[in-house]
Amino acid sequence: MIPPYRPEPLSDFTQPAVAAAFQEAITAVGAELGQRYPMRIGGKQVTGAASIPSINPSRPDQVVGYACRGSLAEAEAAVQAAQAAFPAWSRTPADVRARILFKAAAIMRRRRHELSAWISYEVGKNWPEADADTAEAIDFLEYYGRQMLRLAAPQELPPIPGEENHLVYLPLGVGVVHSPFNFPLAILTGMTAAAVVTGNTVVVKPSVEAPVVAAKLFEILEEAGLPEGVANLLYADPAEVGDFLTTHPEVRFINFTGSRDVGCYIYETAARLQPGQTFLRRVIAEMGGKDAIIVDGTADLSAAAEGIVTSAFGFSGQKCSACSRAIITADVYDKLLEEVVDRTRALRIGPATERETQVGPVSAARFQQKVLSYIEIGRGEGQLVTGGRPLPGGYYVEPTIFAGVHPDARIAQEEIFGPVLAFIKADDFDQALEIANGTVYGLTGSVYSRNRAHLEKARREFRVGNLYFNRKCTGALVGAQPFGGADLSGTDAKAGGPDYLRLFTRVQTVVERL
Ligand code: NAD
């Protein structure tokens, strides 16, 4: 009997025993840094010619691990391994496939703090953020396993005299998973688990920023009993293997989560029919955001300030759902700005692996440079009220706020993906909503208000995939709050929702005359 799905509770670090166990994991993982991680193709460990170092962004002199790097030959081998595994795996009963996910979830629970510690070292998440990443990975496994059981159950169709009708969800074939660095375990797990539990086989090419966490997922999938070749781990430079995989004649779908430009490029490239190709390649592309929190004069300003600071600076603003625009009606703009600035200045910045840290580094040197270059742009577009500097010792950027930003400014339109927040003044709520909708993105948004008419108007008109009222705009829960955006934020896949698995299937109707 499978119990109903419930999101995994987060760890409570105010409990001394929990904090001590997490610290122990940090220490233990610290002693394991610097190892080499092979690719896994067709169940075999493959080392490749070169290696990609994974750097601890809190302490760049520390190598978290070396990922063995493949090239086109390994990419081809991975597709072939997936192709070879497909016939048997696609015929494996859905409940058997689902049980592998449930088993993987159980292993993750046992290794929970260890996995979170790897996340903290590899991409610079502080304790609660890393813990939430692992909890979400467990949620995806539990939720998609149950969703597969639902899809595999007999589907209700109206009876037709003299005929028996069936509707079945079948897998597509071989797919490719391109995951982002910012949820190195959760998103990678969700994207992979959904594709395989529906009976597909995949080549998984994780972000170059997070190969070690990907290796941990593969250890777990193997231990859980995923057969050889069903999921293949390829470490490679996307510039080298990206197009090859996107246009490969045996690749039927691409499951991508990442930036808008890369997603749009893959969408376009994948659509072109290749010589001899007999199917339309499916692309699931979940992309960036320029997410806004609107606050009006009726709102609880302390709650709004807290929500803005958490949404903007949690994980240094490196969430697709992060608040990068605070759009405030003129009557409370100055007061709220002051409170947000005060709270921001009080944030403790430091190495992600240390207990007290609230804001860690950004995850790579190139991200730090990008964020700093946007801060330079921001100096010409608004008034810098706090932050703005890199800090020594790691890839740190101070939480930064610009005030008086025009809605069309670059820092109010382009995804920076770092701890930079633009404060924008609106005459009234209607204008605030218009400003919020005035980007190409539509991922998350939040409204703080006690005015029912404003909330109802936002419900109708705020064009985002995930809309929140009187709470932060990050932290969607698998199952309860399916996640994904509108417009150029993506293909509306709604990860963690009841429609997600359908994207990895084709549906067949079978009619037998009786
Ligand atoms: P990215 O676009 O640089 O990379 C994402 C993945 O695509 C990586 O695995 C990368 O190796 C691969 N890739 C890059 N170029 C490729 C190519 N030409 N062909 C094939 N694959 C290629 O993104 P990132 O920096 O890792 O992640 C941050 C971005 O992801 C942000 O824009 C963020 O908003 C977005 N994101 C969106 C969601 C969502 O659900 N909408 C969730 C998390 C992150």
Coordinates of C-alpha atoms and ligand atoms in Angstrom, one line a residue:
M1 CA 0.0 0.0 0.0
I2 CA 1.5 3.3 -1.1
P3 CA 0.6 6.1 1.4
P4 CA -0.7 9.4 0.0
Y5 CA 1.9 11.9 -1.1
R6 CA 3.1 14.5 1.4
P7 CA 5.9 17.0 0.9
E8 CA 9.0 16.1 2.8
P9 CA 9.3 18.3 6.0
L10 CA 12.3 20.6 6.1
S11 CA 15.0 20.1 8.7
D12 CA 14.7 22.3 11.8
F13 CA 18.2 23.6 12.5
T14 CA 17.0 25.2 15.8
Q15 CA 17.0 21.6 17.1
P16 CA 20.6 21.0 18.4
A17 CA 20.6 17.4 17.3
V18 CA 19.6 18.3 13.8
A19 CA 22.2 21.0 13.6
A20 CA 24.9 18.7 15.0
A21 CA 24.0 16.0 12.4
F22 CA 24.2 18.5 9.6
Q23 CA 27.6 19.8 10.8
E24 CA 28.8 16.2 11.0
A25 CA 27.8 15.8 7.3
I26 CA 29.6 19.0 6.3
T27 CA 32.7 17.7 8.1
A28 CA 32.5 14.2 6.6
V29 CA 31.9 15.5 3.0
G30 CA 34.7 18.0 3.5
A31 CA 37.1 15.0 3.9
E32 CA 35.9 13.5 0.6
L33 CA 36.5 16.5 -1.7
G34 CA 38.7 16.3 -4.7
Q35 CA 37.8 12.9 -6.1
R36 CA 37.3 12.0 -9.7
Y37 CA 33.8 11.2 -11.0
P38 CA 33.4 9.1 -14.1
M39 CA 30.5 9.3 -16.5
R40 CA 28.0 6.4 -16.4
I41 CA 27.1 5.0 -19.8
G42 CA 25.2 1.8 -20.3
G43 CA 25.9 1.0 -16.6
K44 CA 29.7 1.3 -17.1
Q45 CA 32.0 3.9 -15.7
V46 CA 33.6 5.9 -18.5
T47 CA 36.5 8.2 -17.8
G48 CA 37.0 10.3 -20.9
A49 CA 40.1 12.3 -21.9
A50 CA 39.9 15.4 -19.7
S51 CA 38.3 16.5 -16.5
I52 CA 36.1 19.4 -15.4
P53 CA 37.0 20.7 -11.9
S54 CA 34.0 21.6 -9.8
I55 CA 35.0 24.6 -7.6
N56 CA 33.7 25.5 -4.1
P57 CA 32.4 29.0 -4.7
S58 CA 32.7 29.8 -1.0
R59 CA 36.4 29.0 -1.2
P60 CA 37.6 28.8 -4.8
D61 CA 41.0 27.2 -3.9
Q62 CA 39.0 24.1 -3.0
V63 CA 38.1 21.6 -5.7
V64 CA 34.9 19.7 -4.8
G65 CA 35.6 17.0 -7.4
Y66 CA 36.8 16.4 -11.0
A67 CA 34.2 15.3 -13.5
C68 CA 35.6 13.1 -16.3
R69 CA 34.7 14.9 -19.5
G70 CA 33.3 13.3 -22.6
S71 CA 33.0 14.5 -26.1
L72 CA 31.0 13.6 -29.2
A73 CA 32.0 9.9 -29.0
E74 CA 30.7 9.6 -25.4
A75 CA 27.5 11.5 -26.4
E76 CA 26.9 9.0 -29.2
A77 CA 27.7 6.1 -26.9
A78 CA 25.2 7.5 -24.3
V79 CA 22.4 7.8 -26.9
Q80 CA 23.1 4.3 -28.1
A81 CA 23.1 2.9 -24.5
A82 CA 19.7 4.6 -24.0
Q83 CA 18.4 3.3 -27.3
A84 CA 19.5 -0.2 -26.4
A85 CA 17.8 -0.1 -23.0
F86 CA 14.5 1.4 -24.3
P87 CA 12.7 -1.8 -25.5
A88 CA 12.9 -3.6 -22.1
W89 CA 12.4 -0.6 -20.0
S90 CA 9.4 0.7 -21.9
R91 CA 7.8 -2.7 -21.4
T92 CA 8.6 -2.8 -17.7
P93 CA 5.3 -2.4 -15.7
A94 CA 4.7 1.1 -14.4
D95 CA 4.5 -0.1 -10.8
V96 CA 8.0 -1.6 -11.1
R97 CA 9.3 1.7 -12.5
A98 CA 7.5 3.7 -9.8
R99 CA 9.0 1.5 -7.1
I100 CA 12.5 2.4 -8.2
L101 CA 11.6 6.0 -7.6
F102 CA 10.2 5.2 -4.1
K103 CA 13.3 3.3 -3.3
A104 CA 15.6 6.2 -4.5
A105 CA 13.6 8.5 -2.3
A106 CA 14.2 6.3 0.7
I107 CA 17.9 6.2 0.0
M108 CA 17.9 10.0 -0.3
R109 CA 16.2 10.3 3.0
R110 CA 18.9 8.1 4.6
R111 CA 21.6 10.2 3.0
R112 CA 19.8 13.5 3.4
H113 CA 22.3 15.7 5.2
E114 CA 25.2 14.2 3.2
L115 CA 23.5 15.2 -0.1
S116 CA 22.8 18.6 1.3
A117 CA 26.4 19.0 2.3
W118 CA 27.5 18.2 -1.2
I119 CA 25.1 20.8 -2.6
S120 CA 26.4 23.4 -0.1
Y121 CA 30.0 22.8 -1.2
E122 CA 29.4 22.5 -4.9
V123 CA 27.1 25.5 -5.6
G124 CA 27.2 27.5 -2.4
K125 CA 23.8 27.0 -0.8
N126 CA 23.5 27.7 2.9
W127 CA 22.2 25.0 5.2
P128 CA 18.4 25.7 4.8
E129 CA 18.6 26.2 1.1
A130 CA 20.6 23.0 0.6
D131 CA 18.3 21.1 2.8
A132 CA 15.3 22.3 0.8
D133 CA 17.0 21.2 -2.4
T134 CA 17.3 17.7 -1.1
A135 CA 13.8 17.6 0.3
E136 CA 12.4 18.7 -3.1
A137 CA 14.4 16.0 -4.8
I138 CA 12.7 13.4 -2.5
D139 CA 9.3 15.1 -3.2
F140 CA 9.8 14.7 -7.0
L141 CA 10.6 11.0 -6.7
E142 CA 7.6 10.4 -4.4
Y143 CA 5.2 12.5 -6.4
Y144 CA 6.1 11.3 -9.9
G145 CA 6.1 7.7 -8.8
R146 CA 2.5 8.2 -7.6
Q147 CA 1.5 10.1 -10.7
M148 CA 2.8 7.3 -12.9
L149 CA 0.6 4.8 -11.0
R150 CA -2.3 7.2 -11.8
L151 CA -1.5 7.3 -15.5
A152 CA -1.1 3.6 -15.7
A153 CA -4.4 2.8 -14.1
P154 CA -7.4 2.2 -16.5
Q155 CA -8.6 5.5 -17.8
E156 CA -12.3 6.2 -17.6
L157 CA -14.0 6.5 -21.1
P158 CA -17.7 6.6 -21.8
P159 CA -19.0 3.1 -22.7
I160 CA -19.8 2.4 -26.3
P161 CA -22.1 -0.6 -27.0
G162 CA -20.3 -3.3 -29.0
E163 CA -16.8 -1.9 -28.5
E164 CA -14.2 -1.9 -25.8
N165 CA -12.1 1.3 -25.5
H166 CA -8.8 1.8 -23.8
L167 CA -6.5 4.8 -23.5
V168 CA -2.9 4.2 -22.6
Y169 CA 0.1 6.5 -22.0
L170 CA 3.2 5.2 -23.8
P171 CA 6.8 6.5 -23.6
L172 CA 8.3 8.5 -26.4
G173 CA 11.8 6.9 -26.6
V174 CA 15.2 8.3 -26.0
G175 CA 15.5 11.8 -24.5
V176 CA 18.1 14.2 -23.3
V177 CA 18.0 16.1 -19.9
H178 CA 19.8 19.4 -19.6
S179 CA 19.6 20.6 -16.0
P180 CA 20.6 24.0 -14.5
F181 CA 23.1 24.5 -11.7
N182 CA 20.8 26.2 -9.2
F183 CA 18.8 23.2 -8.0
P184 CA 21.6 20.7 -8.6
L185 CA 19.8 17.8 -7.0
A186 CA 16.1 18.7 -7.0
I187 CA 15.6 19.8 -10.6
L188 CA 18.1 17.2 -11.9
T189 CA 16.2 14.5 -10.0
G190 CA 12.7 15.7 -11.1
M191 CA 13.6 16.1 -14.8
T192 CA 15.3 12.6 -14.9
A193 CA 12.7 10.8 -12.7
A194 CA 9.7 12.1 -14.8
A195 CA 11.3 11.0 -18.0
V196 CA 12.3 7.5 -16.9
V197 CA 9.2 6.6 -14.8
T198 CA 7.1 7.1 -17.9
G199 CA 9.2 4.4 -19.6
N200 CA 11.7 6.5 -21.5
T201 CA 15.4 6.2 -21.4
V202 CA 17.7 9.3 -21.2
V203 CA 21.1 10.9 -21.6
V204 CA 21.5 13.2 -18.6
K205 CA 23.9 16.1 -19.1
P206 CA 24.0 18.1 -15.9
S207 CA 25.4 21.6 -15.5
V208 CA 29.2 21.9 -15.6
E209 CA 28.8 23.8 -12.3
A210 CA 27.3 20.8 -10.5
P211 CA 28.7 17.5 -11.7
V212 CA 29.4 16.0 -8.3
V213 CA 25.8 16.2 -7.0
A214 CA 24.8 14.6 -10.3
A215 CA 27.2 11.7 -9.6
K216 CA 25.5 11.3 -6.2
L217 CA 22.1 11.0 -7.9
F218 CA 23.4 8.3 -10.2
E219 CA 24.8 6.3 -7.3
I220 CA 21.3 6.4 -5.7
L221 CA 19.5 5.5 -8.9
E222 CA 21.8 2.5 -9.4
E223 CA 21.4 1.4 -5.8
A224 CA 17.6 1.7 -6.2
G225 CA 17.8 -0.7 -9.1
L226 CA 17.5 1.4 -12.2
P227 CA 18.6 -0.9 -15.0
E228 CA 21.8 -0.2 -17.0
G229 CA 21.4 2.3 -19.8
V230 CA 18.0 3.7 -18.7
A231 CA 19.7 6.9 -17.4
N232 CA 23.2 7.7 -18.7
L233 CA 25.3 10.4 -17.2
L234 CA 27.3 12.5 -19.7
Y235 CA 29.7 15.2 -18.5
A236 CA 30.4 17.5 -21.5
D237 CA 30.7 21.0 -22.7
P238 CA 27.3 22.0 -24.0
A239 CA 28.9 24.0 -26.8
E240 CA 30.4 20.8 -28.0
V241 CA 27.6 18.2 -27.6
G242 CA 24.5 20.4 -27.4
D243 CA 23.5 20.6 -31.1
F244 CA 24.6 17.0 -31.6
L245 CA 22.2 15.8 -29.0
T246 CA 19.4 18.2 -30.0
T247 CA 19.4 17.0 -33.6
H248 CA 20.3 13.4 -33.0
P249 CA 18.1 11.1 -35.2
E250 CA 17.3 8.9 -32.2
V251 CA 16.5 11.6 -29.7
R252 CA 12.8 12.1 -29.4
F253 CA 12.6 14.7 -26.7
I254 CA 14.7 17.3 -24.9
N255 CA 13.9 18.2 -21.3
F256 CA 15.7 21.5 -20.7
T257 CA 15.6 23.8 -17.7
G258 CA 17.9 26.9 -17.9
S259 CA 18.3 30.3 -19.4
R260 CA 16.0 31.9 -21.9
D261 CA 18.5 32.2 -24.7
V262 CA 19.7 28.6 -24.5
G263 CA 16.1 27.4 -24.2
C264 CA 14.9 29.3 -27.2
Y265 CA 17.9 28.2 -29.2
I266 CA 17.2 24.5 -28.4
Y267 CA 13.5 24.9 -29.1
E268 CA 14.3 26.3 -32.6
T269 CA 17.0 23.8 -33.4
A270 CA 15.1 20.8 -32.2
A271 CA 12.1 21.7 -34.4
R272 CA 14.0 21.4 -37.7
L273 CA 13.4 18.0 -39.3
Q274 CA 16.7 16.2 -39.9
P275 CA 17.1 14.0 -43.0
G276 CA 15.3 10.7 -42.4
Q277 CA 13.6 11.9 -39.2
T278 CA 10.1 10.5 -38.9
F279 CA 8.8 12.3 -35.8
L280 CA 8.4 15.7 -34.3
R281 CA 10.9 16.2 -31.5
R282 CA 9.3 17.4 -28.3
V283 CA 10.9 20.1 -26.3
I284 CA 10.1 20.9 -22.7
A285 CA 11.9 24.2 -22.0
E286 CA 11.6 25.8 -18.6
M287 CA 13.4 29.1 -18.6
G288 CA 14.2 32.4 -16.7
G289 CA 12.2 35.0 -15.0
K290 CA 12.2 38.7 -13.9
D291 CA 9.9 38.2 -11.0
A292 CA 8.1 41.0 -9.2
I293 CA 6.6 41.6 -5.8
I294 CA 3.9 44.2 -5.8
V295 CA 3.1 46.0 -2.5
D296 CA 0.3 48.5 -2.0
G297 CA -0.6 50.9 0.8
T298 CA -2.9 48.4 2.6
A299 CA -0.3 45.7 3.0
D300 CA 1.4 44.5 6.1
L301 CA 4.7 46.2 5.4
S302 CA 6.9 44.1 7.7
A303 CA 5.6 40.9 6.1
A304 CA 6.2 42.5 2.7
A305 CA 9.7 43.5 3.6
E306 CA 10.5 40.1 4.9
G307 CA 9.1 38.4 1.8
I308 CA 11.0 40.7 -0.5
V309 CA 14.3 40.2 1.2
T310 CA 13.9 36.4 1.4
S311 CA 12.8 36.2 -2.2
A312 CA 15.4 38.5 -3.6
F313 CA 18.5 37.4 -1.6
G314 CA 17.9 33.7 -0.7
F315 CA 20.6 31.7 -2.5
S316 CA 22.0 35.0 -3.6
G317 CA 19.1 35.6 -6.0
Q318 CA 20.0 32.6 -8.1
K319 CA 16.5 31.1 -8.3
C320 CA 14.3 31.4 -11.4
S321 CA 11.6 32.5 -9.0
A322 CA 13.7 35.1 -7.2
C323 CA 12.2 38.6 -6.7
S324 CA 14.3 41.0 -8.8
R325 CA 11.7 43.8 -8.9
A326 CA 9.9 45.3 -6.0
I327 CA 7.1 47.4 -7.4
I328 CA 5.6 49.6 -4.7
T329 CA 2.8 52.1 -4.7
A330 CA 3.9 55.7 -4.0
D331 CA 2.1 56.0 -0.6
V332 CA 4.4 53.3 1.1
Y333 CA 7.4 53.3 -1.2
D334 CA 9.8 55.3 1.1
K335 CA 8.8 53.5 4.2
L336 CA 9.1 50.0 2.7
L337 CA 12.4 50.8 1.0
E338 CA 13.8 51.8 4.3
E339 CA 12.7 48.6 6.0
V340 CA 13.9 46.4 3.2
V341 CA 17.3 48.1 3.2
D342 CA 17.6 47.7 7.0
R343 CA 16.8 44.0 6.8
T344 CA 19.2 43.5 3.8
R345 CA 22.1 45.2 5.6
A346 CA 21.5 42.8 8.5
L347 CA 22.0 39.7 6.4
R348 CA 25.0 37.6 7.4
I349 CA 27.2 36.9 4.3
G350 CA 29.7 34.1 4.4
P351 CA 30.7 30.6 3.4
A352 CA 27.7 28.5 2.6
T353 CA 28.9 25.6 4.6
E354 CA 28.9 27.6 7.9
R355 CA 25.8 27.4 10.1
E356 CA 25.2 31.2 10.6
T357 CA 25.4 32.1 6.9
Q358 CA 22.3 33.6 5.4
V359 CA 23.7 34.7 2.1
G360 CA 26.5 32.6 0.5
P361 CA 28.4 33.3 -2.7
V362 CA 27.1 33.2 -6.3
S363 CA 28.0 29.8 -7.7
A364 CA 30.8 30.5 -10.2
A365 CA 33.3 33.2 -11.1
R366 CA 31.6 33.9 -14.4
F367 CA 28.3 34.5 -12.5
Q368 CA 30.0 36.9 -10.2
Q369 CA 31.4 38.9 -13.1
K370 CA 28.0 39.0 -14.8
V371 CA 26.3 40.3 -11.7
L372 CA 29.0 42.9 -11.1
S373 CA 28.6 44.1 -14.7
Y374 CA 24.9 44.5 -14.1
I375 CA 25.6 46.5 -11.0
E376 CA 27.7 48.8 -13.1
I377 CA 24.8 49.2 -15.5
G378 CA 22.5 49.8 -12.5
R379 CA 24.6 52.7 -11.3
G380 CA 23.6 54.6 -14.4
E381 CA 19.9 53.5 -14.1
G382 CA 19.0 54.0 -10.5
Q383 CA 20.3 55.0 -7.1
L384 CA 22.5 52.4 -5.4
V385 CA 21.1 52.3 -1.8
T386 CA 23.0 49.3 -0.4
G387 CA 25.5 46.7 -1.5
G388 CA 27.2 46.8 -4.9
R389 CA 30.6 45.3 -4.1
P390 CA 32.2 41.9 -4.4
L391 CA 33.6 40.6 -1.2
P392 CA 36.9 38.7 -0.8
G393 CA 37.4 35.0 -0.2
G394 CA 34.9 33.6 -2.6
Y395 CA 32.5 34.5 -5.4
Y396 CA 30.6 36.9 -3.1
V397 CA 28.4 39.8 -4.1
E398 CA 26.8 42.0 -1.5
P399 CA 23.0 42.0 -1.6
T400 CA 22.4 45.1 -3.7
I401 CA 19.4 47.4 -4.0
F402 CA 18.8 50.1 -6.5
A403 CA 16.0 52.6 -5.9
G404 CA 14.2 54.8 -8.3
V405 CA 14.5 52.4 -11.2
H406 CA 12.5 53.0 -14.4
P407 CA 10.4 50.0 -15.4
D408 CA 12.2 49.9 -18.8
A409 CA 15.7 50.0 -17.3
R410 CA 17.9 47.1 -18.2
I411 CA 18.2 46.0 -14.6
A412 CA 14.4 45.9 -14.5
Q413 CA 14.0 43.9 -17.7
E414 CA 16.9 41.5 -18.0
E415 CA 17.5 38.4 -15.8
I416 CA 20.6 39.1 -13.7
F417 CA 20.4 35.9 -11.6
G418 CA 22.2 37.4 -8.6
P419 CA 21.5 39.4 -5.5
V420 CA 20.4 42.6 -7.2
L421 CA 16.9 44.1 -6.5
A422 CA 15.3 47.0 -8.4
F423 CA 12.9 49.2 -6.5
I424 CA 10.3 50.7 -8.8
K425 CA 7.7 53.3 -7.8
A426 CA 4.1 53.0 -9.1
D427 CA 1.4 55.7 -8.9
D428 CA -1.2 53.2 -7.9
F429 CA -2.0 49.5 -7.9
D430 CA -3.2 49.4 -11.6
Q431 CA 0.1 50.9 -12.7
A432 CA 2.0 48.5 -10.5
L433 CA 0.4 45.6 -12.2
E434 CA 1.0 47.0 -15.6
I435 CA 4.7 47.4 -14.7
A436 CA 4.9 43.9 -13.3
N437 CA 3.5 42.5 -16.6
G438 CA 5.9 44.6 -18.7
T439 CA 8.6 42.1 -19.4
V440 CA 9.0 39.2 -21.7
Y441 CA 8.9 36.8 -18.8
G442 CA 6.0 35.4 -16.7
L443 CA 7.3 33.0 -14.1
T444 CA 6.5 34.0 -10.5
G445 CA 4.9 37.1 -8.9
S446 CA 3.6 38.1 -5.6
V447 CA 1.2 40.7 -4.2
Y448 CA 1.1 42.0 -0.7
S449 CA -2.2 43.7 -0.1
R450 CA -5.3 43.7 2.2
N451 CA -7.4 45.1 -0.6
R452 CA -9.6 42.3 -1.9
A453 CA -10.3 44.0 -5.2
H454 CA -6.6 44.4 -5.9
L455 CA -6.0 40.7 -5.1
E456 CA -8.9 39.7 -7.4
K457 CA -7.6 41.9 -10.2
A458 CA -4.1 40.4 -9.8
R459 CA -5.6 36.9 -9.9
R460 CA -7.2 37.8 -13.3
E461 CA -4.4 39.9 -14.8
F462 CA -1.0 39.2 -13.3
R463 CA 0.5 37.1 -16.1
V464 CA 2.7 34.6 -14.3
G465 CA 2.8 30.9 -13.9
N466 CA 3.0 31.0 -10.1
L467 CA 1.2 33.8 -8.3
Y468 CA 1.4 34.3 -4.6
F469 CA -0.6 36.6 -2.3
N470 CA 0.8 37.9 1.0
R471 CA 3.8 35.6 0.9
K472 CA 7.2 35.3 -0.8
C473 CA 7.4 34.4 -4.5
T474 CA 9.9 31.5 -4.1
G475 CA 9.6 28.0 -2.6
A476 CA 6.9 26.3 -4.6
L477 CA 6.1 22.9 -3.1
V478 CA 6.0 19.8 -5.3
G479 CA 2.4 18.5 -5.7
A480 CA 0.8 21.4 -3.9
Q481 CA 2.1 24.2 -6.0
P482 CA 3.0 23.0 -9.5
F483 CA 5.8 25.2 -11.0
G484 CA 6.5 26.8 -14.3
G485 CA 6.0 30.0 -16.2
A486 CA 4.2 31.7 -19.1
D487 CA 5.5 33.6 -22.1
L488 CA 9.3 33.5 -22.5
S489 CA 9.6 31.8 -19.1
G490 CA 8.9 28.5 -20.8
T491 CA 6.7 25.9 -22.2
D492 CA 4.3 25.8 -19.2
A493 CA 5.4 22.3 -18.2
K494 CA 4.3 22.7 -14.5
A495 CA 6.9 20.6 -12.9
G496 CA 5.6 18.9 -9.8
G497 CA 2.0 19.0 -11.1
P498 CA -0.5 16.4 -12.4
D499 CA 0.1 17.4 -16.1
Y500 CA 3.9 17.0 -16.1
L501 CA 4.3 13.3 -16.8
R502 CA 2.0 13.6 -19.8
L503 CA 4.7 15.6 -21.6
F504 CA 6.9 12.5 -21.7
T505 CA 4.3 10.2 -23.2
R506 CA 2.3 9.7 -26.3
V507 CA -1.3 8.6 -25.9
Q508 CA -2.8 5.7 -27.7
T509 CA -6.5 4.8 -28.0
V510 CA -7.2 1.2 -28.6
V511 CA -10.7 0.1 -29.7
E512 CA -11.7 -3.5 -30.0
R513 CA -15.0 -4.6 -31.6
L514 CA -16.7 -7.1 -29.3
Ligands
NAD1 P1 22.0 27.5 -18.8 O1 21.0 27.9 -19.8 O2 23.4 28.1 -18.9 O3 22.2 26.0 -18.7 C1 21.2 25.0 -18.5 C2 21.6 23.7 -19.0 O4 21.6 23.7 -20.4 C3 22.9 23.2 -18.6 O5 22.9 21.8 -18.4 C4 23.8 23.5 -19.7 O6 24.9 22.7 -19.8 C5 22.9 23.3 -20.9 N1 23.2 24.0 -22.1 C6 23.8 25.2 -22.3 N2 24.0 25.5 -23.6 C7 23.4 24.4 -24.3 C8 23.2 24.2 -25.7 N3 23.6 25.0 -26.6 N4 22.6 23.0 -26.0 C9 22.2 22.2 -25.1 N5 22.3 22.4 -23.7 C10 22.9 23.5 -23.4 O7 21.4 27.9 -17.3 P2 22.0 27.9 -15.9 O8 22.9 29.0 -15.7 O9 22.6 26.5 -15.6 O10 20.7 28.0 -15.0 C11 20.2 29.3 -14.7 C12 19.0 29.6 -15.6 O11 18.0 28.6 -15.4 C13 18.3 30.9 -15.2 O12 17.9 31.6 -16.4 C14 17.1 30.4 -14.4 O13 16.0 31.3 -14.4 C15 16.7 29.2 -15.2 N6 15.9 28.3 -14.4 C16 14.6 28.1 -14.7 C17 13.8 27.2 -13.9 C18 12.3 27.1 -14.3 O14 11.7 26.1 -13.8 N7 11.7 27.9 -15.1 C19 14.3 26.6 -12.9 C20 15.7 26.7 -12.5 C21 16.5 27.6 -13.3

